[in-house]
mmCIF file of C-alpha atoms (C1' of nucleotides) in Angstrom:
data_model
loop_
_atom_site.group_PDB
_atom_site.id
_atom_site.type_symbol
_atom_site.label_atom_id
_atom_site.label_comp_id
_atom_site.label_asym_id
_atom_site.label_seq_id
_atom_site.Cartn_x
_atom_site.Cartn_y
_atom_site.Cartn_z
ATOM 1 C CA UNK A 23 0.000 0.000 0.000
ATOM 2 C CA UNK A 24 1.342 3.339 -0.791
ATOM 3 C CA UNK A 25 1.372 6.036 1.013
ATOM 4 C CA UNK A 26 0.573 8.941 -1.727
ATOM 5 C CA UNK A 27 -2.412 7.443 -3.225
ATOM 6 C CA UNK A 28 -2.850 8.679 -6.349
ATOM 7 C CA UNK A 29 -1.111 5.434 -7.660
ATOM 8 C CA UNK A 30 -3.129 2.449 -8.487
ATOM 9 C CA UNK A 31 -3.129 -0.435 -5.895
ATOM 10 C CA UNK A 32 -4.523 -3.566 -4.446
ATOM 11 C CA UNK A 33 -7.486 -1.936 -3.364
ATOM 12 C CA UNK A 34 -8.762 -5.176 -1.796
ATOM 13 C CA UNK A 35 -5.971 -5.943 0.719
ATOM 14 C CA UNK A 36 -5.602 -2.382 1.057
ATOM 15 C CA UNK A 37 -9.098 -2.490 2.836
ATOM 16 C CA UNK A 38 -8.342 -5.545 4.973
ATOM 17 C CA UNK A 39 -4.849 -4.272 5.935
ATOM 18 C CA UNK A 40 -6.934 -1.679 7.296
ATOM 19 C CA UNK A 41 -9.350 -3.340 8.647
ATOM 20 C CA UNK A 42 -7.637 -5.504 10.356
ATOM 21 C CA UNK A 43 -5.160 -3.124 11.743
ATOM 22 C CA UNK A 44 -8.041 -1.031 13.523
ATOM 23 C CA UNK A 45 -9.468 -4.576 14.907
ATOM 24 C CA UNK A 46 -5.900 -4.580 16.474
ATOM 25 C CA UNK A 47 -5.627 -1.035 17.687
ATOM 26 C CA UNK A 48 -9.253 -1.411 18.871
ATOM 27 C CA UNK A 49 -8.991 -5.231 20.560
ATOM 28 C CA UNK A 50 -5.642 -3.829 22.585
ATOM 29 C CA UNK A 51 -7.308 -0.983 23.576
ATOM 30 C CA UNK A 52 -10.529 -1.770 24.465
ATOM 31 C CA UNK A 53 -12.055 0.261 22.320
ATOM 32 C CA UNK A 54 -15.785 -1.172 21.055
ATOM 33 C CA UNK A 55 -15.312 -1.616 17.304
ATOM 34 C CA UNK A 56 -19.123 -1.855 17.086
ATOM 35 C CA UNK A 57 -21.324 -2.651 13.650
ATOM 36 C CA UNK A 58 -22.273 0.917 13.034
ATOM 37 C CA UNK A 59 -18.090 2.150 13.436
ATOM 38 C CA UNK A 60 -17.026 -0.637 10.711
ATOM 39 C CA UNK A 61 -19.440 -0.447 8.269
ATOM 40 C CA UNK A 62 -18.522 3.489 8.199
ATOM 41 C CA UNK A 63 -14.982 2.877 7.989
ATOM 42 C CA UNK A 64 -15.277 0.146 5.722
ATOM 43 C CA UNK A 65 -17.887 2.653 3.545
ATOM 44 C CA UNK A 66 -14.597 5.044 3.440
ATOM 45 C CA UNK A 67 -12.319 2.685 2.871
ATOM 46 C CA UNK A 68 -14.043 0.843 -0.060
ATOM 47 C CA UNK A 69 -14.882 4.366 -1.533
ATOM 48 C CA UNK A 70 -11.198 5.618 -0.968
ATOM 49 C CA UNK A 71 -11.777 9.496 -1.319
ATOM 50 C CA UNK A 72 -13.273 11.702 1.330
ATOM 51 C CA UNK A 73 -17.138 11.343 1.512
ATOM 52 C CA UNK A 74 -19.581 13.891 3.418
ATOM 53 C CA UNK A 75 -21.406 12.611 6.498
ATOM 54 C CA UNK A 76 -24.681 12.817 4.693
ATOM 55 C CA UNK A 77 -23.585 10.810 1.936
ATOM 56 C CA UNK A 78 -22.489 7.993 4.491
ATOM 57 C CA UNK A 79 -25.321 8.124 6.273
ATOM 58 C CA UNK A 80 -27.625 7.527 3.199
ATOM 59 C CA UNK A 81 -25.529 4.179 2.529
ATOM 60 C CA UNK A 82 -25.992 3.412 6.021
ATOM 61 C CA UNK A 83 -29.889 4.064 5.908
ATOM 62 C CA UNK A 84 -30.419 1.884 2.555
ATOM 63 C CA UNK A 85 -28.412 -0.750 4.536
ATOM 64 C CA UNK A 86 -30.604 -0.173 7.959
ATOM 65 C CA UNK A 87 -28.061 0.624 10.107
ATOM 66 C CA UNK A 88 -29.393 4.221 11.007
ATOM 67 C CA UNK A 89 -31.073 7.029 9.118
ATOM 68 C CA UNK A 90 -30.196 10.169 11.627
ATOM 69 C CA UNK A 91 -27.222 12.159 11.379
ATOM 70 C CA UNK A 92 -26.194 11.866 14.685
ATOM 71 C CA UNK A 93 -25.669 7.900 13.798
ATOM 72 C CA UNK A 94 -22.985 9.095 11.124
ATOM 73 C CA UNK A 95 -21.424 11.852 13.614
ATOM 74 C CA UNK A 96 -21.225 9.685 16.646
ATOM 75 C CA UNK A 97 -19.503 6.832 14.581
ATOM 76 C CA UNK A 98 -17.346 9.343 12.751
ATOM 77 C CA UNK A 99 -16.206 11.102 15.538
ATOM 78 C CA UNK A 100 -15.301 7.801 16.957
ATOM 79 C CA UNK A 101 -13.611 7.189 14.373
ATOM 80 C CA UNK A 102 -11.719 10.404 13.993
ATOM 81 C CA UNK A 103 -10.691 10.741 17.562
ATOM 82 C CA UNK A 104 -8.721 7.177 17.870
ATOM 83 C CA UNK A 105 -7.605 9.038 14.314
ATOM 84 C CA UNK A 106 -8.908 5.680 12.035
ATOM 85 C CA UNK A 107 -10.226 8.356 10.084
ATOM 86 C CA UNK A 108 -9.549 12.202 9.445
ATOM 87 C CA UNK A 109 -12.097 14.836 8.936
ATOM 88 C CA UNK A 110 -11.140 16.944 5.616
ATOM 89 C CA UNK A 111 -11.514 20.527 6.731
ATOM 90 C CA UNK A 112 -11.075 22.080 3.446
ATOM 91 C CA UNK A 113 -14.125 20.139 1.827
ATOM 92 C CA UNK A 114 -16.302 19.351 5.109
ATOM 93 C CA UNK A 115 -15.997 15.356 4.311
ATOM 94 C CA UNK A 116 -13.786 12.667 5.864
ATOM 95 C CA UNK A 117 -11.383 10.009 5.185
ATOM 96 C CA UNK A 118 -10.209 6.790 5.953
ATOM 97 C CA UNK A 119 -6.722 6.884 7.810
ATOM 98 C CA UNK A 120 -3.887 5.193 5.218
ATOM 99 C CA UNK A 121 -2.107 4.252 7.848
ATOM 100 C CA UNK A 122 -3.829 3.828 11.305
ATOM 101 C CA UNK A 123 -2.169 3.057 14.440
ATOM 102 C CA UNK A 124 0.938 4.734 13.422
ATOM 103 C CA UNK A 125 0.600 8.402 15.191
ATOM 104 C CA UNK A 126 1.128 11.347 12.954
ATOM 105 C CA UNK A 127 0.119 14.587 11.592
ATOM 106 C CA UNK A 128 -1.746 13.817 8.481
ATOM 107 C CA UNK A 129 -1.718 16.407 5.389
ATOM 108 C CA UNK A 130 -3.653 16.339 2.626
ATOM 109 C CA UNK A 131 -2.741 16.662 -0.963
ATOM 110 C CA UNK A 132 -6.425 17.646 -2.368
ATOM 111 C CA UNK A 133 -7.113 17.254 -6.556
ATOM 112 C CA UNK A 134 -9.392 20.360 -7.348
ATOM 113 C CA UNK A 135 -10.244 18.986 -10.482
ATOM 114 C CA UNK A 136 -11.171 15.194 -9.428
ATOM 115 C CA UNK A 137 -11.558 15.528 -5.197
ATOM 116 C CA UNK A 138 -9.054 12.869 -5.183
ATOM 117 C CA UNK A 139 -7.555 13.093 -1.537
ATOM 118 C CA UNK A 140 -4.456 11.340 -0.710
ATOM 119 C CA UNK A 141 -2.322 11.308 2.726
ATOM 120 C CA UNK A 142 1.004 12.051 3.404
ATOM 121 C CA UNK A 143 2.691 13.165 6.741
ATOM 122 C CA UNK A 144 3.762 16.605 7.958
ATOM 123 C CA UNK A 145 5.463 17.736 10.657
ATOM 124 C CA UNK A 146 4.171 20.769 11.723
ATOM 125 C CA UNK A 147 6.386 21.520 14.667
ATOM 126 C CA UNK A 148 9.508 21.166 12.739
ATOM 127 C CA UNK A 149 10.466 24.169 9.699
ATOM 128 C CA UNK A 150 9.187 27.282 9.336
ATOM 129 C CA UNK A 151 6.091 27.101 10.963
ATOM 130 C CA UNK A 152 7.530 24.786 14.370
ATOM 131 C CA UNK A 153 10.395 28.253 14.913
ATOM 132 C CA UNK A 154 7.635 30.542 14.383
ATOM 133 C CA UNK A 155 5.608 28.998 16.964
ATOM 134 C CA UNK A 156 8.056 28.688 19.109
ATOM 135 C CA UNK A 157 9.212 32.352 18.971
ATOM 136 C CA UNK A 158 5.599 33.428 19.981
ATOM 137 C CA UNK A 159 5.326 30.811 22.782
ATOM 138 C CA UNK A 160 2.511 28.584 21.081
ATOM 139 C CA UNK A 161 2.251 25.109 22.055
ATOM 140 C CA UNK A 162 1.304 23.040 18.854
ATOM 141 C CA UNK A 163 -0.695 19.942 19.901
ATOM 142 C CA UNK A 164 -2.697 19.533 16.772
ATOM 143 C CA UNK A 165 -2.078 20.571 12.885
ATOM 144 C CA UNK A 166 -4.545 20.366 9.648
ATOM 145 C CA UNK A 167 -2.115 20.375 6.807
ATOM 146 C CA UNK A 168 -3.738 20.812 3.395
ATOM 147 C CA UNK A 169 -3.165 21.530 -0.038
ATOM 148 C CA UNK A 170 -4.852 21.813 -3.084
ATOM 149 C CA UNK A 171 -3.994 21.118 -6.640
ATOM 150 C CA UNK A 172 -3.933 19.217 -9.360
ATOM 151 C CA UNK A 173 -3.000 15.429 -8.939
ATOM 152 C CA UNK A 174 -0.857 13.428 -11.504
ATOM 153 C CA UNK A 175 -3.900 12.368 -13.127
ATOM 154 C CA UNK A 176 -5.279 15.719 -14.437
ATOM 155 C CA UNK A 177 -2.059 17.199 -15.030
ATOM 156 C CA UNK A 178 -1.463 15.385 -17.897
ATOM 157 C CA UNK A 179 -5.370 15.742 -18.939
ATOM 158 C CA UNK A 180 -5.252 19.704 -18.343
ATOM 159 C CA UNK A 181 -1.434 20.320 -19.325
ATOM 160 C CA UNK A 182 -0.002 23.541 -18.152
ATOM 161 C CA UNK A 183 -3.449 25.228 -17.882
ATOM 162 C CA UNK A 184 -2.621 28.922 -18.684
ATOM 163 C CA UNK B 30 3.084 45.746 14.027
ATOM 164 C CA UNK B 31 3.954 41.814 15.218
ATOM 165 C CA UNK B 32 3.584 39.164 12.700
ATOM 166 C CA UNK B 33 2.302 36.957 15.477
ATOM 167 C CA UNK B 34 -0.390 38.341 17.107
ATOM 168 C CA UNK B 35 -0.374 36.934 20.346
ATOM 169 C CA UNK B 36 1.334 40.400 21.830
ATOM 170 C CA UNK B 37 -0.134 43.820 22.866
ATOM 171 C CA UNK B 38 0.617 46.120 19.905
ATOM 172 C CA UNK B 39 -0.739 49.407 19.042
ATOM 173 C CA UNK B 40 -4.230 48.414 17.313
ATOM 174 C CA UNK B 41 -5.398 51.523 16.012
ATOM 175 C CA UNK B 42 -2.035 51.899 13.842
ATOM 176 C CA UNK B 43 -2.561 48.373 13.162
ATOM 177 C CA UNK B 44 -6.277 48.503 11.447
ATOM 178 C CA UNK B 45 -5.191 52.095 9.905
ATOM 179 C CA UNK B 46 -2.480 50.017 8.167
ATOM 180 C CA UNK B 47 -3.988 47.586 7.182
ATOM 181 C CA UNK B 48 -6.737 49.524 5.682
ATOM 182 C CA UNK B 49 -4.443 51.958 3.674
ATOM 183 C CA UNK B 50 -2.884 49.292 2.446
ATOM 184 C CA UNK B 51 -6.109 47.651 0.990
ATOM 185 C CA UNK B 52 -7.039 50.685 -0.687
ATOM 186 C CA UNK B 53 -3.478 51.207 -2.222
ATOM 187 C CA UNK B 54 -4.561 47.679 -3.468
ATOM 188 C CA UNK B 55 -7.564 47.941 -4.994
ATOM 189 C CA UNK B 56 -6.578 51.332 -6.667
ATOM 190 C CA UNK B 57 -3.682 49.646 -8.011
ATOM 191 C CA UNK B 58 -5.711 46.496 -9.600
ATOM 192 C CA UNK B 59 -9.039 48.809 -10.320
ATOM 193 C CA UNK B 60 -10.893 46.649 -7.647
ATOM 194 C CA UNK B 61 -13.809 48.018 -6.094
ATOM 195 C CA UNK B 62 -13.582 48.442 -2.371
ATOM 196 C CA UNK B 63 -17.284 49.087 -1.941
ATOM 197 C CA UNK B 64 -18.524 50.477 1.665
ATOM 198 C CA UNK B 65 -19.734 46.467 2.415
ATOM 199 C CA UNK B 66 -16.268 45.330 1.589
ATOM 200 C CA UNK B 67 -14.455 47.916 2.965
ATOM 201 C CA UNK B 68 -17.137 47.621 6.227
ATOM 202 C CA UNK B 69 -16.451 44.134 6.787
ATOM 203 C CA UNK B 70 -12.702 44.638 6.265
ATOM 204 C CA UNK B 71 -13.048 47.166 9.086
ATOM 205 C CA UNK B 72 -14.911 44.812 11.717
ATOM 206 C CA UNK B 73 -12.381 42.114 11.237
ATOM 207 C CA UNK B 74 -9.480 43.916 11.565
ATOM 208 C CA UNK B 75 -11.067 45.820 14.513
ATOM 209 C CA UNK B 76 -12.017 42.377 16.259
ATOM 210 C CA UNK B 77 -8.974 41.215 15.718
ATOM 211 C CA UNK B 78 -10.059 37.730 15.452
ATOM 212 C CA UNK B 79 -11.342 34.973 13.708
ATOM 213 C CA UNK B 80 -15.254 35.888 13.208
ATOM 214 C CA UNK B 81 -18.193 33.805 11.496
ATOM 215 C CA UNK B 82 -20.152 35.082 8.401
ATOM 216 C CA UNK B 83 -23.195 35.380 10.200
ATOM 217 C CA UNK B 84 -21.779 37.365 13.256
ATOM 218 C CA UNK B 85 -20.455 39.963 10.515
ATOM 219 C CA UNK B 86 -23.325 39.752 8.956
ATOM 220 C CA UNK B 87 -25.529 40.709 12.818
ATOM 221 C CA UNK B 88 -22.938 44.018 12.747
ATOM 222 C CA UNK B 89 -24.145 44.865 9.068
ATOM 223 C CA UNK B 90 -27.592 44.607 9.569
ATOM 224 C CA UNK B 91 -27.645 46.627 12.841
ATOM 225 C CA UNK B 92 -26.188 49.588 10.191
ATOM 226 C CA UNK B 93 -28.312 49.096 7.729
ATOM 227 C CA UNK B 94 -25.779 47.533 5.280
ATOM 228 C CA UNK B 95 -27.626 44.228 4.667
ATOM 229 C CA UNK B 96 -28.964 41.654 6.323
ATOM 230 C CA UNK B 97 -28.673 38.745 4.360
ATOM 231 C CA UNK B 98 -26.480 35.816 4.405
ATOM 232 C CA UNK B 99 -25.531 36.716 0.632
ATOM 233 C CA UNK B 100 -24.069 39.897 1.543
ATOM 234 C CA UNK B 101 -21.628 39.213 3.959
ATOM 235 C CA UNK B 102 -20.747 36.012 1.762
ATOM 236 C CA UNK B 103 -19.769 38.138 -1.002
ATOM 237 C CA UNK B 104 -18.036 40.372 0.756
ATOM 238 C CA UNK B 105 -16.195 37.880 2.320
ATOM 239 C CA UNK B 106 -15.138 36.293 -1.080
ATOM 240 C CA UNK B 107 -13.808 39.352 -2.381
ATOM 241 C CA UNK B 108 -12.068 39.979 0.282
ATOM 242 C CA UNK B 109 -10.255 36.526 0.970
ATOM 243 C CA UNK B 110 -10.107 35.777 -2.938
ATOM 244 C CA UNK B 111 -7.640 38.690 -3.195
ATOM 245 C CA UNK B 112 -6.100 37.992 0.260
ATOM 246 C CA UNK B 113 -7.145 40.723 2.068
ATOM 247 C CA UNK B 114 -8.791 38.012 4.961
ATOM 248 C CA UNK B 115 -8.451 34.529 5.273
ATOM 249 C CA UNK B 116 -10.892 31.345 5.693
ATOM 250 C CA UNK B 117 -9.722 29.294 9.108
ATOM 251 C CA UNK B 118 -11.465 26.225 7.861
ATOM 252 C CA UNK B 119 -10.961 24.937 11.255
ATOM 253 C CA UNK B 120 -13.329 26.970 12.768
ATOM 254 C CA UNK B 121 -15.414 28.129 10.395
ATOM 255 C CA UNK B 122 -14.441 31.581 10.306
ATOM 256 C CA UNK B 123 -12.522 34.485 8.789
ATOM 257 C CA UNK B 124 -10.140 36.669 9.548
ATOM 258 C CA UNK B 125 -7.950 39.721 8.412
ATOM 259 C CA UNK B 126 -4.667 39.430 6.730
ATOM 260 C CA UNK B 127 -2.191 40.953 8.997
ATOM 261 C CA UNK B 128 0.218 41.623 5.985
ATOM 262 C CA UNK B 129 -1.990 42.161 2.726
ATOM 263 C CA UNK B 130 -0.095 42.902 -0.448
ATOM 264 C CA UNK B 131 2.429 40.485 0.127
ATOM 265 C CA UNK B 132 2.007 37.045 -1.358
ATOM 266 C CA UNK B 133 1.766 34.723 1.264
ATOM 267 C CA UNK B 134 0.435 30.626 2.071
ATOM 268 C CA UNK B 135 -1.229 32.055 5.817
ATOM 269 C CA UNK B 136 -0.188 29.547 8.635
ATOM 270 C CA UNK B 137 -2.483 29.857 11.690
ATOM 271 C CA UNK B 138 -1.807 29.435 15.577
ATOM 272 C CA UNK B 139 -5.310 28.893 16.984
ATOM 273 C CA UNK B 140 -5.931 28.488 20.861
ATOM 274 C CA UNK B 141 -8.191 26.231 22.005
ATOM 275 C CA UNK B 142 -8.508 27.612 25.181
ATOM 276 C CA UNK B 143 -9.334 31.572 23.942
ATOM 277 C CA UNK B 144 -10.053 31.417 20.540
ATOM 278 C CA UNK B 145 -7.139 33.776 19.593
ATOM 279 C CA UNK B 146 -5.911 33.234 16.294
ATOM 280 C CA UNK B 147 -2.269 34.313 15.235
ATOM 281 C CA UNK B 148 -1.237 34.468 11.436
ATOM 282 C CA UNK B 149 2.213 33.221 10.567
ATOM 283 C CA UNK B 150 3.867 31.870 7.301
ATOM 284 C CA UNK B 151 4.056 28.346 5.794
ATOM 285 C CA UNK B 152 5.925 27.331 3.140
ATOM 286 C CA UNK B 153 3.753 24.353 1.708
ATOM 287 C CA UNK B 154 5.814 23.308 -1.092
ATOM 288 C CA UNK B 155 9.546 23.237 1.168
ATOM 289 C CA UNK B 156 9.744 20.534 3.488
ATOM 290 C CA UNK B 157 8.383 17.627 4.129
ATOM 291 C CA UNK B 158 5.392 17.691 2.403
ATOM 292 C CA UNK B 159 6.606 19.067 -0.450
ATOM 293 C CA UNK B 160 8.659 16.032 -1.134
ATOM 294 C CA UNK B 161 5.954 14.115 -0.938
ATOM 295 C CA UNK B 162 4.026 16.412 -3.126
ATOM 296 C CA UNK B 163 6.697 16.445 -5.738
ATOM 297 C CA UNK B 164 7.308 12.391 -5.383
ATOM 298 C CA UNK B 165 3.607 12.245 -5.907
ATOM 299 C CA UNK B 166 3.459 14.074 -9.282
ATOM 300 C CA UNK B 167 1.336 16.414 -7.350
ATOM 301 C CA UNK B 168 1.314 20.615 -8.563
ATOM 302 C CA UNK B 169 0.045 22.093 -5.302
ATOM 303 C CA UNK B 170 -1.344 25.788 -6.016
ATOM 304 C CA UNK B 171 -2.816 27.021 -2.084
ATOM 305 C CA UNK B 172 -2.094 25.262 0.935
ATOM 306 C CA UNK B 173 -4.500 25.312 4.330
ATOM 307 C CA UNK B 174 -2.498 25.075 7.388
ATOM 308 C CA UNK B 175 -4.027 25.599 10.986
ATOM 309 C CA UNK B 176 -2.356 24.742 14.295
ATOM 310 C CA UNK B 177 -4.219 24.103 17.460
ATOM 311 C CA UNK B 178 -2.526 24.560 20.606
ATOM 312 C CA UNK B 179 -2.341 26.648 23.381
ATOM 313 C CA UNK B 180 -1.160 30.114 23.509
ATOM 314 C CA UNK B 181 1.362 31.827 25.372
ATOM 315 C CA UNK B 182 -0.996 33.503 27.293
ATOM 316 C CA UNK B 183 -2.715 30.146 27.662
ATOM 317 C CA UNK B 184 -0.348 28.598 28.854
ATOM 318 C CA UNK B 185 0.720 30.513 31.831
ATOM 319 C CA UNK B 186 -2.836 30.338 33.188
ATOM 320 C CA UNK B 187 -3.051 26.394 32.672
ATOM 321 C CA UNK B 188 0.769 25.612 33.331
ATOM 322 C CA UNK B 189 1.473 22.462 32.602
ATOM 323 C CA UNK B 190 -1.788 20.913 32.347
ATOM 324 C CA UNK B 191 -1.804 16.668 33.022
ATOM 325 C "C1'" DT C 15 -24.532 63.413 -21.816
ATOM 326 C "C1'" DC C 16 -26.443 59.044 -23.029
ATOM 327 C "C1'" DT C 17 -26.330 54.271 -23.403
ATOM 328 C "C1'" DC C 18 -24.479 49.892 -22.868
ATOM 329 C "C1'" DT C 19 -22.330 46.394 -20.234
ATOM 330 C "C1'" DA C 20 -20.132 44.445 -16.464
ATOM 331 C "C1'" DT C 21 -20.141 44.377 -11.759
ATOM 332 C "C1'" DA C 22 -22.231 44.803 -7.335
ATOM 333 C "C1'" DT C 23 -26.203 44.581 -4.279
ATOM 334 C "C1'" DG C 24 -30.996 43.219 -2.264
ATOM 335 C "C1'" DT C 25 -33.906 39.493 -1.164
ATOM 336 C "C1'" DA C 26 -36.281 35.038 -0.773
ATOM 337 C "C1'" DA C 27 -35.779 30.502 -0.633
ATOM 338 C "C1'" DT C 28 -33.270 26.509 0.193
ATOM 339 C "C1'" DA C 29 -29.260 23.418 0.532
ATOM 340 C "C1'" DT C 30 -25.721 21.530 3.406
ATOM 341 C "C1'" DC C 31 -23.324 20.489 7.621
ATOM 342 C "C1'" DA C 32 -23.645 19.598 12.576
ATOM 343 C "C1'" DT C 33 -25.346 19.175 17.405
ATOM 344 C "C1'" DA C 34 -28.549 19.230 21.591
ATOM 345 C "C1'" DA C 35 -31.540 16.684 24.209
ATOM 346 C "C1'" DC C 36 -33.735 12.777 25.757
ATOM 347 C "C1'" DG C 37 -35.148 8.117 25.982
ATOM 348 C "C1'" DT C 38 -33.814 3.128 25.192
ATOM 349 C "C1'" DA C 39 -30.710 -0.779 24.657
ATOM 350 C "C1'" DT C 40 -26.638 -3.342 25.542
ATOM 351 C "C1'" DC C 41 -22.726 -5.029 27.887
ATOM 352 C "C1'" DA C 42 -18.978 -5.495 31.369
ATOM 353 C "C1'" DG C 43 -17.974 -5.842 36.031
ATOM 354 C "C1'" DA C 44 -19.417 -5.887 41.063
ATOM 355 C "C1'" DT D 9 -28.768 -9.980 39.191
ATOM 356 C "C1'" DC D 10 -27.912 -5.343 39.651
ATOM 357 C "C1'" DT D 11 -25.685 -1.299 38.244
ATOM 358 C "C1'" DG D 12 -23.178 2.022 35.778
ATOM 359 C "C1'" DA D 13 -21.041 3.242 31.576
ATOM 360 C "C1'" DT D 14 -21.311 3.319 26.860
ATOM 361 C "C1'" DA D 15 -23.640 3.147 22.549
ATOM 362 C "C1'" DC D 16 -27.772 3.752 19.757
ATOM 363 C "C1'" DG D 17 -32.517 5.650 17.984
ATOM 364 C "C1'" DT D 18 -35.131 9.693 17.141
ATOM 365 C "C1'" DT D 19 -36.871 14.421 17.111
ATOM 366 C "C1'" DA D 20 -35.872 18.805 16.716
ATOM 367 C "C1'" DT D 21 -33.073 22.568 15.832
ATOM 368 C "C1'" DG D 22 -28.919 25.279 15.086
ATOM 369 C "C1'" DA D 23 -25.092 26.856 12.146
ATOM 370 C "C1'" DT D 24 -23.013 27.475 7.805
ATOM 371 C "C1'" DA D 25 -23.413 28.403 2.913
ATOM 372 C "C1'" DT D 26 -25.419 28.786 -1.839
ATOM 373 C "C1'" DT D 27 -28.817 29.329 -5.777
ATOM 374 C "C1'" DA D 28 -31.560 32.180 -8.323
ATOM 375 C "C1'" DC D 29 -33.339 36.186 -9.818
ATOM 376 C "C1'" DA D 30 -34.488 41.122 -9.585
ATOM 377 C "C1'" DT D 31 -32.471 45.749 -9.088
ATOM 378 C "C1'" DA D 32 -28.970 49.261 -8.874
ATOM 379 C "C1'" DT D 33 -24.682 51.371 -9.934
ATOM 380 C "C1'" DA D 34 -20.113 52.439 -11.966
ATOM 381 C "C1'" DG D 35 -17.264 53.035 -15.786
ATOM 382 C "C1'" DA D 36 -16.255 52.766 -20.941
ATOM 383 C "C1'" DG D 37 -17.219 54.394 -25.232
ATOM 384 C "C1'" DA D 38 -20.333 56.788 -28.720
#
DNA sequence: TCTCTATATGTAATATCATAACGTATCAGA
DNA sequence: TCTGATACGTTATGATATTACATATAGAGA
């Protein structure tokens, strides 16, 4: 499994890895991986971009599992906070973690042209950003890194766009 | 006038400043600084921190400059599309550009505890996630980066908390 | 000055994202 | 079995943002 994900993959034992690696995290922990929590991350895992809560909940409500937003939120949130999943500020959605268990500061390389979201680490308390924070006396604890461009994909469909 | 904003600093010089240098803007580029615009410019640089659309809009409508959600959404675009605020996706908000005129990717130091919000300066495509970018194939064109933490001020009333 | 056009504004309606509040169910541990 | 903590179901509502269309205004050119 990469870590970019713009590349092509097995998307299949991508999933599982995935799956199986929050079943871990959650079993050691004691954290209750209930039905409602995995069918959500498995929805953003399968789908593999970052999907609104609305538009999770309506798989969840064809599939019975819950047809009120707070069903989504709470199991999101669940997600997001034991960070199995991150919450895409920039476009109000949220997406499966590439690499759960492992801690880090996510960042986000966002396609404008095809919403194609894929992960990479930053390290916000280290460069430019870490010395200016320290100058003022800030104590980082949290960072939302995110960019937006255009992936590999539509750079070669929209060459050098003027 | 700091770059960091958690200090004490002269305000008044600070939103004068700011202001004239908006205006050297816009006559410079022949863009409009309309009485909204320049209105809203005013309240967010006078607040001095990160406010929401509709609690700009509550301080238009009480003087008679609108009082729809419309107008203090277009204002708002103009004014971050050519810089002069930002969007802190994190919370929802905007706020004025403590250096306008000068191309910039905005970093933010946002407390937690008191809301304040300090502007600094990223450098997306350096560092880390630039390589990644670049190993990626992926152009990034505007970056979003928001710390959370505590600030100095913060931090001397919760030292050292758990 | 007049007219045309692009830009900006006013307004109603509605879409989208998110949470509060409260009752019920389920499960682990005493 | 009882009990407390945690999760879930549901209603209602709050918060954020946009669409669509009518009106007004500024600036360019005749």
């Amino acid at each position: 499994m990469d870590t970019i994900g713009f590349e092509q993959h097995d998307h299949k034992s991508c999933v599982q890895g995935a799956l199986s690696a929050v079943e871990a995290q959650c079993a050691a922990h004691k954290l209750q991986f209930t039905p409602v929590r995995r069918r959500v991350l498995e929805i953003l895992l399968s789908e593999h971009r970052a999907m609104g809560a609305y538009e999770i909940l309506d798989v969840l409500r064809d599939e019975g599992l819950g047809s009120q937003p707070p069903v989504a939120y709470r199991a999101l949130d669940f997600l997001v906070s034991h960070r199995f999943a991150h919450k895409v500020e920039r476009l109000n959605a949220f997406i499966a973690c590439t690499h759960p268990g492992q801690t880090h500061t996510p960042a986000f390389l966002i396609c404008r042209n095809c919403d194609a979201v894929a992960e990479a680490h930053a390290e916000p308390t280290r460069g430019i950003l870490g010395r200016a924070a320290d100058e003022a006396g800030f104590a980082i604890e949290q960072a939302v890194v995110e960019a937006v461009g255009l992936c590999p994909n539509c750079r070669e469909e929209q060459p050098a766009c003027a």
